[in-house]
């Protein structure tokens, strides 16, 4: 299983991917278990998050594009309110 990918993209790259047309998900500060039944790609409009996986912690926030692999079991620790675009598959 591959790791979580976190990267910055240019406005042009985000536009090419159609990120602004993806649904939006929001979450207040909290901590919860999660398992990905499909690959998820998301772009954080705001927020501060640390995700704990069996191989370590991954931190990301506003302006990050994050890809979670299918089958990943993790714990989300939402430090600051999250607002993100997301898509599965």
PDB file of C-alpha atoms in Angstrom:
ATOM      1  CA  UNK A   1       0.000   0.000   0.000  1.00  0.00           C
ATOM      2  CA  UNK A   2       1.368   3.401  -0.921  1.00  0.00           C
ATOM      3  CA  UNK A   3       1.707   6.271   1.502  1.00  0.00           C
ATOM      4  CA  UNK A   4      -0.303   9.477   1.733  1.00  0.00           C
ATOM      5  CA  UNK A   5       0.913  12.030  -0.824  1.00  0.00           C
ATOM      6  CA  UNK A   6       0.953  15.731   0.081  1.00  0.00           C
ATOM      7  CA  UNK A   7       1.979  18.353  -2.461  1.00  0.00           C
ATOM      8  CA  UNK A   8       1.419  21.917  -3.623  1.00  0.00           C
ATOM      9  CA  UNK A   9       0.023  22.533  -7.102  1.00  0.00           C
ATOM     10  CA  UNK A  10      -0.114  25.682  -9.187  1.00  0.00           C
ATOM     11  CA  UNK A  11      -3.444  27.386  -9.867  1.00  0.00           C
ATOM     12  CA  UNK A  12      -3.170  26.092 -13.446  1.00  0.00           C
ATOM     13  CA  UNK A  13      -2.711  22.499 -12.302  1.00  0.00           C
ATOM     14  CA  UNK A  14      -5.678  22.782  -9.922  1.00  0.00           C
ATOM     15  CA  UNK A  15      -7.804  24.243 -12.728  1.00  0.00           C
ATOM     16  CA  UNK A  16      -6.736  21.441 -15.090  1.00  0.00           C
ATOM     17  CA  UNK A  17      -7.858  18.851 -12.502  1.00  0.00           C
ATOM     18  CA  UNK A  18     -11.219  20.634 -12.101  1.00  0.00           C
ATOM     19  CA  UNK A  19     -10.794  20.895  -8.322  1.00  0.00           C
ATOM     20  CA  UNK A  20     -13.240  23.806  -7.953  1.00  0.00           C
ATOM     21  CA  UNK A  21     -16.018  21.580  -9.326  1.00  0.00           C
ATOM     22  CA  UNK A  22     -15.508  18.857  -6.699  1.00  0.00           C
ATOM     23  CA  UNK A  23     -17.851  18.603  -3.677  1.00  0.00           C
ATOM     24  CA  UNK A  24     -16.869  20.325  -0.427  1.00  0.00           C
ATOM     25  CA  UNK A  25     -16.581  18.625   2.979  1.00  0.00           C
ATOM     26  CA  UNK A  26     -16.181  20.462   6.288  1.00  0.00           C
ATOM     27  CA  UNK A  27     -15.235  19.276   9.774  1.00  0.00           C
ATOM     28  CA  UNK A  28     -14.754  21.044  13.093  1.00  0.00           C
ATOM     29  CA  UNK A  29     -11.806  20.172  15.348  1.00  0.00           C
ATOM     30  CA  UNK A  30     -12.143  16.514  16.309  1.00  0.00           C
ATOM     31  CA  UNK A  31     -10.416  13.144  16.329  1.00  0.00           C
ATOM     32  CA  UNK A  32     -11.817  10.059  14.562  1.00  0.00           C
ATOM     33  CA  UNK A  33     -10.861   6.725  13.010  1.00  0.00           C
ATOM     34  CA  UNK A  34     -11.220   6.397   9.243  1.00  0.00           C
ATOM     35  CA  UNK A  35     -10.741   3.722   6.587  1.00  0.00           C
ATOM     36  CA  UNK A  36     -10.543   4.549   2.880  1.00  0.00           C
ATOM     37  CA  UNK A  37     -12.642   2.164   0.784  1.00  0.00           C
ATOM     38  CA  UNK A  38     -11.485   4.019  -2.345  1.00  0.00           C
ATOM     39  CA  UNK A  39      -8.646   6.369  -3.272  1.00  0.00           C
ATOM     40  CA  UNK A  40      -9.428   9.966  -2.246  1.00  0.00           C
ATOM     41  CA  UNK A  41      -7.859  13.128  -3.603  1.00  0.00           C
ATOM     42  CA  UNK A  42      -8.597  16.339  -1.727  1.00  0.00           C
ATOM     43  CA  UNK A  43      -7.548  19.981  -1.770  1.00  0.00           C
ATOM     44  CA  UNK A  44      -7.643  21.904   1.508  1.00  0.00           C
ATOM     45  CA  UNK A  45      -9.166  25.364   1.287  1.00  0.00           C
ATOM     46  CA  UNK A  46      -8.588  25.800   5.020  1.00  0.00           C
ATOM     47  CA  UNK A  47      -7.622  23.733   8.014  1.00  0.00           C
ATOM     48  CA  UNK A  48      -4.840  22.019   9.918  1.00  0.00           C
ATOM     49  CA  UNK A  49      -4.783  18.220  10.170  1.00  0.00           C
ATOM     50  CA  UNK A  50      -2.507  15.421  11.335  1.00  0.00           C
ATOM     51  CA  UNK A  51      -3.374  11.918  10.120  1.00  0.00           C
ATOM     52  CA  UNK A  52      -1.832   9.007  12.014  1.00  0.00           C
ATOM     53  CA  UNK A  53      -1.132   5.835  10.023  1.00  0.00           C
ATOM     54  CA  UNK A  54       0.603   2.567  10.930  1.00  0.00           C
ATOM     55  CA  UNK A  55       3.794   3.994   9.350  1.00  0.00           C
ATOM     56  CA  UNK A  56       3.709   7.428  11.025  1.00  0.00           C
ATOM     57  CA  UNK A  57       2.006  10.818  11.116  1.00  0.00           C
ATOM     58  CA  UNK A  58       1.306  13.036   8.104  1.00  0.00           C
ATOM     59  CA  UNK A  59       0.548  16.748   8.562  1.00  0.00           C
ATOM     60  CA  UNK A  60      -1.181  18.978   6.007  1.00  0.00           C
ATOM     61  CA  UNK A  61      -3.201  22.177   5.772  1.00  0.00           C
ATOM     62  CA  UNK A  62      -4.462  25.027   3.636  1.00  0.00           C
ATOM     63  CA  UNK A  63      -3.242  24.864   0.038  1.00  0.00           C
ATOM     64  CA  UNK A  64      -2.191  21.206   0.140  1.00  0.00           C
ATOM     65  CA  UNK A  65      -3.393  18.585  -2.332  1.00  0.00           C
ATOM     66  CA  UNK A  66      -3.556  15.263  -0.495  1.00  0.00           C
ATOM     67  CA  UNK A  67      -4.005  11.755  -1.923  1.00  0.00           C
ATOM     68  CA  UNK A  68      -5.083   8.896   0.360  1.00  0.00           C
ATOM     69  CA  UNK A  69      -4.658   5.332  -0.954  1.00  0.00           C
ATOM     70  CA  UNK A  70      -7.522   2.836  -1.040  1.00  0.00           C
ATOM     71  CA  UNK A  71      -7.458   0.553   2.003  1.00  0.00           C
ATOM     72  CA  UNK A  72      -5.675   3.015   4.322  1.00  0.00           C
ATOM     73  CA  UNK A  73      -6.721   2.792   7.982  1.00  0.00           C
ATOM     74  CA  UNK A  74      -5.863   5.938   9.922  1.00  0.00           C
ATOM     75  CA  UNK A  75      -6.848   8.384  12.648  1.00  0.00           C
ATOM     76  CA  UNK A  76      -7.716  11.958  11.701  1.00  0.00           C
ATOM     77  CA  UNK A  77      -6.831  14.689  14.201  1.00  0.00           C
ATOM     78  CA  UNK A  78      -8.487  17.890  12.953  1.00  0.00           C
ATOM     79  CA  UNK A  79      -6.660  20.682  14.767  1.00  0.00           C
ATOM     80  CA  UNK A  80      -8.279  23.641  12.936  1.00  0.00           C
ATOM     81  CA  UNK A  81     -11.633  23.609  11.077  1.00  0.00           C
ATOM     82  CA  UNK A  82     -11.283  21.848   7.709  1.00  0.00           C
ATOM     83  CA  UNK A  83     -12.927  22.893   4.464  1.00  0.00           C
ATOM     84  CA  UNK A  84     -11.817  20.829   1.482  1.00  0.00           C
ATOM     85  CA  UNK A  85     -12.732  19.841  -2.059  1.00  0.00           C
ATOM     86  CA  UNK A  86     -12.636  16.057  -2.534  1.00  0.00           C
ATOM     87  CA  UNK A  87     -13.151  13.289  -5.071  1.00  0.00           C
ATOM     88  CA  UNK A  88     -13.014   9.505  -4.897  1.00  0.00           C
ATOM     89  CA  UNK A  89     -11.542   7.137  -7.462  1.00  0.00           C
TER      90      UNK A  89
END
